[in-house]
Short mmCIF file of C-alpha atoms and ligand atoms in Angstrom, two decimals:
data_model
loop_
_atom_site.label_atom_id
_atom_site.label_comp_id
_atom_site.label_asym_id
_atom_site.label_seq_id
_atom_site.Cartn_x
_atom_site.Cartn_y
_atom_site.Cartn_z
CA UNK A 26 -0.09 0.00 0.06
CA UNK A 27 1.72 3.07 -1.10
CA UNK A 28 -0.18 6.26 -0.61
CA UNK A 29 0.46 9.98 -0.83
CA UNK A 30 -1.59 12.72 0.65
CA UNK A 31 -2.35 15.94 -1.40
CA UNK A 32 -4.00 18.84 -0.23
CA UNK A 33 -3.73 22.66 0.33
CA UNK A 34 -1.92 23.75 3.64
CA UNK A 35 -4.20 23.21 6.58
CA UNK A 36 -6.33 20.72 4.82
CA UNK A 37 -6.02 18.11 7.30
CA UNK A 38 -3.07 15.87 5.86
CA UNK A 39 -0.97 15.67 9.18
CA UNK A 40 -4.37 15.06 11.21
CA UNK A 41 -5.57 12.17 8.97
CA UNK A 42 -1.95 10.66 8.43
CA UNK A 43 -1.83 9.23 11.90
CA UNK A 44 -5.04 7.52 11.79
CA UNK A 45 -4.57 6.11 8.28
CA UNK A 46 -1.11 4.82 8.99
CA UNK A 47 -2.55 3.14 12.24
CA UNK A 48 -5.25 1.49 10.59
CA UNK A 49 -3.65 0.45 7.46
CA UNK A 50 -0.49 -0.52 9.40
CA UNK A 51 1.87 1.38 7.19
CA UNK A 52 4.90 3.93 8.31
CA UNK A 53 3.95 7.50 7.40
CA UNK A 54 6.29 10.57 7.10
CA UNK A 55 5.55 14.48 6.52
CA UNK A 56 8.30 16.11 4.42
CA UNK A 57 7.52 19.30 6.40
CA UNK A 58 7.76 17.38 9.89
CA UNK A 59 11.23 16.01 8.33
CA UNK A 60 12.47 19.46 7.59
CA UNK A 61 11.23 20.92 11.13
CA UNK A 62 13.07 18.09 12.71
CA UNK A 63 16.30 18.98 10.78
CA UNK A 64 15.94 22.59 11.95
CA UNK A 65 15.39 21.52 15.62
CA UNK A 66 18.55 19.44 15.38
CA UNK A 67 20.40 22.52 13.76
CA UNK A 68 21.62 20.65 10.72
CA UNK A 69 22.86 22.27 7.58
CA UNK A 70 19.90 21.04 5.79
CA UNK A 71 17.66 22.41 8.51
CA UNK A 72 19.14 25.97 8.02
CA UNK A 73 18.77 25.71 4.34
CA UNK A 74 15.09 24.43 4.67
CA UNK A 75 14.18 27.37 7.08
CA UNK A 76 15.12 30.29 4.70
CA UNK A 77 12.49 28.86 2.23
CA UNK A 78 9.77 27.67 4.84
CA UNK A 79 9.63 30.93 6.83
CA UNK A 80 8.68 32.51 3.47
CA UNK A 81 6.19 29.87 2.68
CA UNK A 82 8.11 28.86 -0.60
CA UNK A 83 9.21 25.36 -1.30
CA UNK A 84 12.70 23.78 -0.56
CA UNK A 85 14.52 23.11 -3.67
CA UNK A 86 13.58 19.92 -5.46
CA UNK A 87 17.16 18.20 -5.37
CA UNK A 88 17.37 18.42 -1.48
CA UNK A 89 13.83 17.32 -0.94
CA UNK A 90 13.93 14.37 -3.32
CA UNK A 91 17.15 13.15 -1.56
CA UNK A 92 15.72 13.36 1.99
CA UNK A 93 12.37 11.79 1.22
CA UNK A 94 14.02 8.86 -0.84
CA UNK A 95 16.45 8.33 2.13
CA UNK A 96 13.40 8.03 4.42
CA UNK A 97 11.81 5.56 2.07
CA UNK A 98 14.98 3.36 1.90
CA UNK A 99 15.23 3.34 5.52
CA UNK A 100 11.76 3.05 6.82
CA UNK A 101 9.29 1.61 4.16
CA UNK A 102 7.82 -1.72 5.09
CA UNK A 103 6.96 -4.53 2.78
CA UNK A 104 3.27 -3.18 3.53
CA UNK A 105 4.15 0.08 1.88
CA UNK A 106 4.04 3.88 3.16
CA UNK A 107 2.09 7.01 3.50
CA UNK A 108 3.68 10.19 2.38
CA UNK A 109 2.34 13.53 3.66
CA UNK A 110 3.13 16.61 1.56
CA UNK A 111 5.51 14.94 -1.13
CA UNK A 112 5.66 14.98 -3.97
CA UNK A 113 4.75 18.75 -4.43
CA UNK A 114 6.18 19.58 -7.88
CA UNK A 115 6.13 17.68 -11.23
CA UNK A 116 9.90 16.77 -10.80
CA UNK A 117 9.23 15.22 -7.30
CA UNK A 118 6.14 13.08 -8.64
CA UNK A 119 8.67 12.03 -11.49
CA UNK A 120 11.28 10.90 -8.99
CA UNK A 121 8.70 9.02 -7.10
CA UNK A 122 7.20 7.40 -9.98
CA UNK A 123 10.71 6.29 -11.05
CA UNK A 124 11.66 4.90 -7.59
CA UNK A 125 8.37 2.95 -7.68
CA UNK A 126 8.40 1.83 -11.22
CA UNK A 127 9.75 -1.70 -10.19
CA UNK A 128 7.46 -2.26 -7.59
CA UNK A 129 4.06 -1.63 -9.37
CA UNK A 130 3.99 2.24 -8.92
CA UNK A 131 1.97 4.09 -6.40
CA UNK A 132 -1.35 2.56 -5.10
CA UNK A 133 -3.30 5.88 -4.38
CA UNK A 134 -2.95 9.61 -4.35
CA UNK A 135 -5.53 11.02 -1.88
CA UNK A 136 -6.66 14.42 -2.15
CA UNK A 137 -8.15 16.06 1.00
CA UNK A 138 -10.31 18.78 -0.59
CA UNK A 139 -11.03 21.85 1.56
CA UNK A 140 -11.97 25.53 0.64
CA UNK A 141 -9.45 28.47 1.13
CA UNK A 142 -11.44 30.28 3.49
CA UNK A 143 -11.69 27.32 5.94
CA UNK A 144 -8.12 26.51 5.71
CA UNK A 145 -7.29 30.16 6.59
CA UNK A 146 -9.43 29.69 9.67
CA UNK A 147 -7.92 26.34 10.58
CA UNK A 148 -4.21 27.66 10.22
CA UNK A 149 -4.76 30.76 12.33
CA UNK A 150 -5.98 28.29 15.15
CA UNK A 151 -3.38 25.68 14.74
CA UNK A 152 -0.77 24.82 17.26
CA UNK A 153 1.46 21.61 17.27
CA UNK A 154 3.71 19.73 19.62
CA UNK A 155 7.51 20.78 19.56
CA UNK A 156 8.41 16.97 20.35
CA UNK A 157 6.23 14.81 18.29
CA UNK A 158 4.46 17.38 16.03
CA UNK A 159 0.84 16.22 16.56
CA UNK A 160 -1.25 18.94 15.21
CA UNK A 161 -3.99 20.62 17.55
CA UNK A 162 -6.44 23.43 17.05
CA UNK A 163 -7.28 26.14 19.73
CA UNK A 164 -10.93 26.01 18.80
CA UNK A 165 -11.61 22.77 16.95
CA UNK A 166 -9.31 20.28 18.52
CA UNK A 167 -7.80 21.80 21.85
CA UNK A 168 -5.45 19.48 24.03
CA UNK A 169 -6.68 18.25 27.19
CA UNK A 170 -4.44 20.33 29.12
CA UNK A 171 -3.57 24.00 27.62
CA UNK A 172 -0.09 24.18 26.08
CA UNK A 173 0.74 20.62 26.52
CA UNK A 174 0.62 17.56 24.18
CA UNK A 175 -1.76 14.82 24.95
CA UNK A 176 0.37 12.00 23.39
CA UNK A 177 3.84 12.91 24.67
CA UNK A 178 3.45 15.84 27.18
CA UNK A 179 5.54 18.15 24.79
CA UNK A 180 5.06 21.83 24.57
CA UNK A 181 2.76 23.25 21.91
CA UNK A 182 3.75 26.14 19.61
CA UNK A 183 2.64 27.94 16.69
CA UNK A 184 4.48 27.46 13.39
CA UNK A 185 6.17 30.52 12.09
CA UNK A 186 4.88 29.83 8.69
CA UNK A 187 1.18 29.96 9.76
CA UNK A 188 1.47 33.76 9.75
CA UNK A 189 -1.12 35.23 7.49
CA UNK A 190 1.67 36.37 4.91
CA UNK A 191 3.33 33.12 4.79
CA UNK A 192 0.11 31.16 4.58
CA UNK A 193 -0.86 33.27 1.50
CA UNK A 194 2.48 32.65 -0.15
CA UNK A 195 1.90 28.81 0.59
CA UNK A 196 -1.57 28.86 -0.81
CA UNK A 197 -0.10 30.53 -4.17
CA UNK A 198 2.80 27.99 -4.23
CA UNK A 199 0.30 25.19 -4.12
CA UNK A 200 -1.96 26.36 -6.63
CA UNK A 201 0.93 26.88 -9.07
CA UNK A 202 3.13 23.97 -8.35
CA UNK A 203 1.32 21.31 -6.63
CA UNK A 204 -2.25 21.53 -7.92
CA UNK A 205 -1.18 20.28 -11.44
CA UNK A 206 -0.30 16.99 -9.81
CA UNK A 207 -4.01 16.33 -9.18
CA UNK A 208 -4.40 16.09 -12.92
CA UNK A 209 -1.26 13.83 -13.23
CA UNK A 210 -2.64 11.37 -10.83
CA UNK A 211 -6.07 11.60 -12.00
CA UNK A 212 -5.03 10.74 -15.61
CA UNK A 213 -3.15 7.70 -14.00
CA UNK A 214 -6.25 6.43 -12.43
CA UNK A 215 -4.72 6.97 -9.06
CA UNK A 216 -6.72 9.90 -7.57
CA UNK A 217 -9.06 9.44 -4.64
CA UNK A 218 -10.77 12.76 -3.75
CA UNK A 219 -12.30 13.05 -0.17
CA UNK A 220 -14.28 16.07 1.05
CA UNK A 221 -12.06 17.55 3.80
CA UNK A 222 -14.66 19.95 5.07
CA UNK A 223 -16.33 17.64 7.72
CA UNK A 224 -15.31 16.71 11.20
CA UNK A 225 -12.05 15.20 11.68
CA UNK A 226 -13.59 11.82 12.44
CA UNK A 227 -15.78 11.92 9.26
CA UNK A 228 -12.93 12.81 7.00
CA UNK A 229 -11.02 9.94 8.42
CA UNK A 230 -13.91 7.46 8.05
CA UNK A 231 -13.99 8.67 4.38
CA UNK A 232 -10.44 8.33 3.93
CA UNK A 233 -10.26 4.64 5.33
CA UNK A 234 -13.55 3.77 3.26
CA UNK A 235 -12.08 5.02 0.03
CA UNK A 236 -8.67 3.19 0.69
CA UNK A 237 -10.05 -0.21 1.49
CA UNK A 238 -10.69 -1.39 -1.88
CA UNK A 239 -7.23 -0.37 -2.78
CA UNK A 240 -5.78 -2.20 0.27
CA UNK A 241 -7.47 -5.46 -0.63
P1 AP5 B 13 4.14 21.13 5.50
O1 AP5 B 13 4.45 21.01 6.93
O2 AP5 B 13 3.71 19.87 4.66
O3 AP5 B 13 2.79 22.08 5.38
P2 AP5 B 13 1.64 22.13 4.41
O4 AP5 B 13 1.56 21.40 3.42
O5 AP5 B 13 1.61 23.69 4.35
O6 AP5 B 13 0.42 21.56 5.23
P3 AP5 B 13 0.14 21.81 6.81
O7 AP5 B 13 1.10 20.85 7.58
O8 AP5 B 13 0.23 23.26 7.01
O9 AP5 B 13 -1.26 21.32 7.01
P4 AP5 B 13 -2.05 19.71 6.98
O10 AP5 B 13 -2.77 19.63 5.83
O11 AP5 B 13 -1.05 18.90 7.49
O12 AP5 B 13 -3.08 20.13 8.16
P5 AP5 B 13 -3.24 19.87 9.58
O13 AP5 B 13 -3.56 18.29 9.95
O14 AP5 B 13 -1.93 20.27 10.56
O15 AP5 B 13 5.28 21.99 4.69
C1 AP5 B 13 5.62 23.28 5.41
C2 AP5 B 13 6.80 23.74 4.44
O16 AP5 B 13 7.87 22.77 4.44
C3 AP5 B 13 6.35 23.96 2.99
O17 AP5 B 13 5.85 25.35 2.95
C4 AP5 B 13 7.82 23.85 2.25
O18 AP5 B 13 8.66 25.08 2.54
C5 AP5 B 13 8.35 22.79 3.15
N1 AP5 B 13 8.06 21.51 2.38
C6 AP5 B 13 7.39 20.43 2.89
N2 AP5 B 13 7.22 19.41 1.80
C7 AP5 B 13 7.94 19.88 0.69
C8 AP5 B 13 8.17 19.31 -0.48
N3 AP5 B 13 7.78 18.03 -0.70
N4 AP5 B 13 8.84 20.13 -1.50
C9 AP5 B 13 9.34 21.34 -1.09
N5 AP5 B 13 9.20 21.86 0.15
C10 AP5 B 13 8.44 21.27 1.03
O19 AP5 B 13 -4.48 20.57 10.19
C11 AP5 B 13 -4.29 22.03 10.14
C12 AP5 B 13 -5.27 22.59 11.21
O20 AP5 B 13 -6.74 22.36 10.95
C13 AP5 B 13 -4.98 22.01 12.73
O21 AP5 B 13 -5.11 22.79 13.61
C14 AP5 B 13 -5.93 20.79 12.73
O22 AP5 B 13 -6.33 20.71 14.20
C15 AP5 B 13 -7.14 21.55 12.06
N6 AP5 B 13 -7.84 20.51 11.55
C16 AP5 B 13 -7.64 19.30 10.61
N7 AP5 B 13 -8.85 18.74 10.18
C17 AP5 B 13 -9.73 19.23 10.55
C18 AP5 B 13 -11.25 19.20 10.20
N8 AP5 B 13 -11.75 18.12 9.70
N9 AP5 B 13 -12.06 20.15 10.97
C19 AP5 B 13 -11.60 21.01 11.65
N10 AP5 B 13 -10.27 21.46 11.99
C20 AP5 B 13 -9.36 20.53 11.36
MG1 MG B 14 1.31 19.00 8.09
#
């Protein structure tokens, strides 16, 4: 089961990735989380990524492809994997298609579809764990104890790129570079569209239902 999650910033990719990977028994990764982890550890890649992420721009393809391919080589199980936020450009999609060519290719590209008005609202309320990166929302999905992660007790913070100017830029970049991938996967017969403008539980149910036939 090799699956990717597509969707505008704030569509709910990270929120749903955890449940989907748990229920399908496949490891998951978010390319954004990998970059944030590098920043936390102060690596050279982290410093490079920060200069792009703060502005809401994409990190260059060569470093992004290298980082995700390394994760796949180290973590993909025989059961497959779930990628959240990769690929995001045509070059990244081609690199993934090429890497999976000998293994029957990708099984599904899931688009979590949400309107712009809704995602601006969601991102302005998002806080996430500084340790395990679990996302919460001040209004819609608050933690049990304010400021603390329910899963690991880590401190919650707001992402620098959730400021309104960076969110605008991320939306613009998505429309220009990532949206064309929707047509790429539709033409390849891999696209599954899920209405993301429902409750977290309803979106998750729809996602699992849609992936069930692919998994069997
Ligand atoms: P990344 O971290 O991937 O950010 P993103 O794509 O902009 O997506 P988000 O993580 O903001 O949103 P999400 O869809 O995961 O939503 P979430 O579940 O948190 O990338 C960040 C940056 O890294 C990029 O801008 C780029 O610079 C770089 N990068 C990453 N990948 C790259 C690549 N492949 N190539 C080049 N550069 C790359 O939910 C959002 C909020 O909504 C939360 O508060 C949540 O609680 C709430 N919520 C979720 N679902 C619902 C619901 N159904 N109802 C109500 N609230 C909900
Ligand atoms: Mg995310």
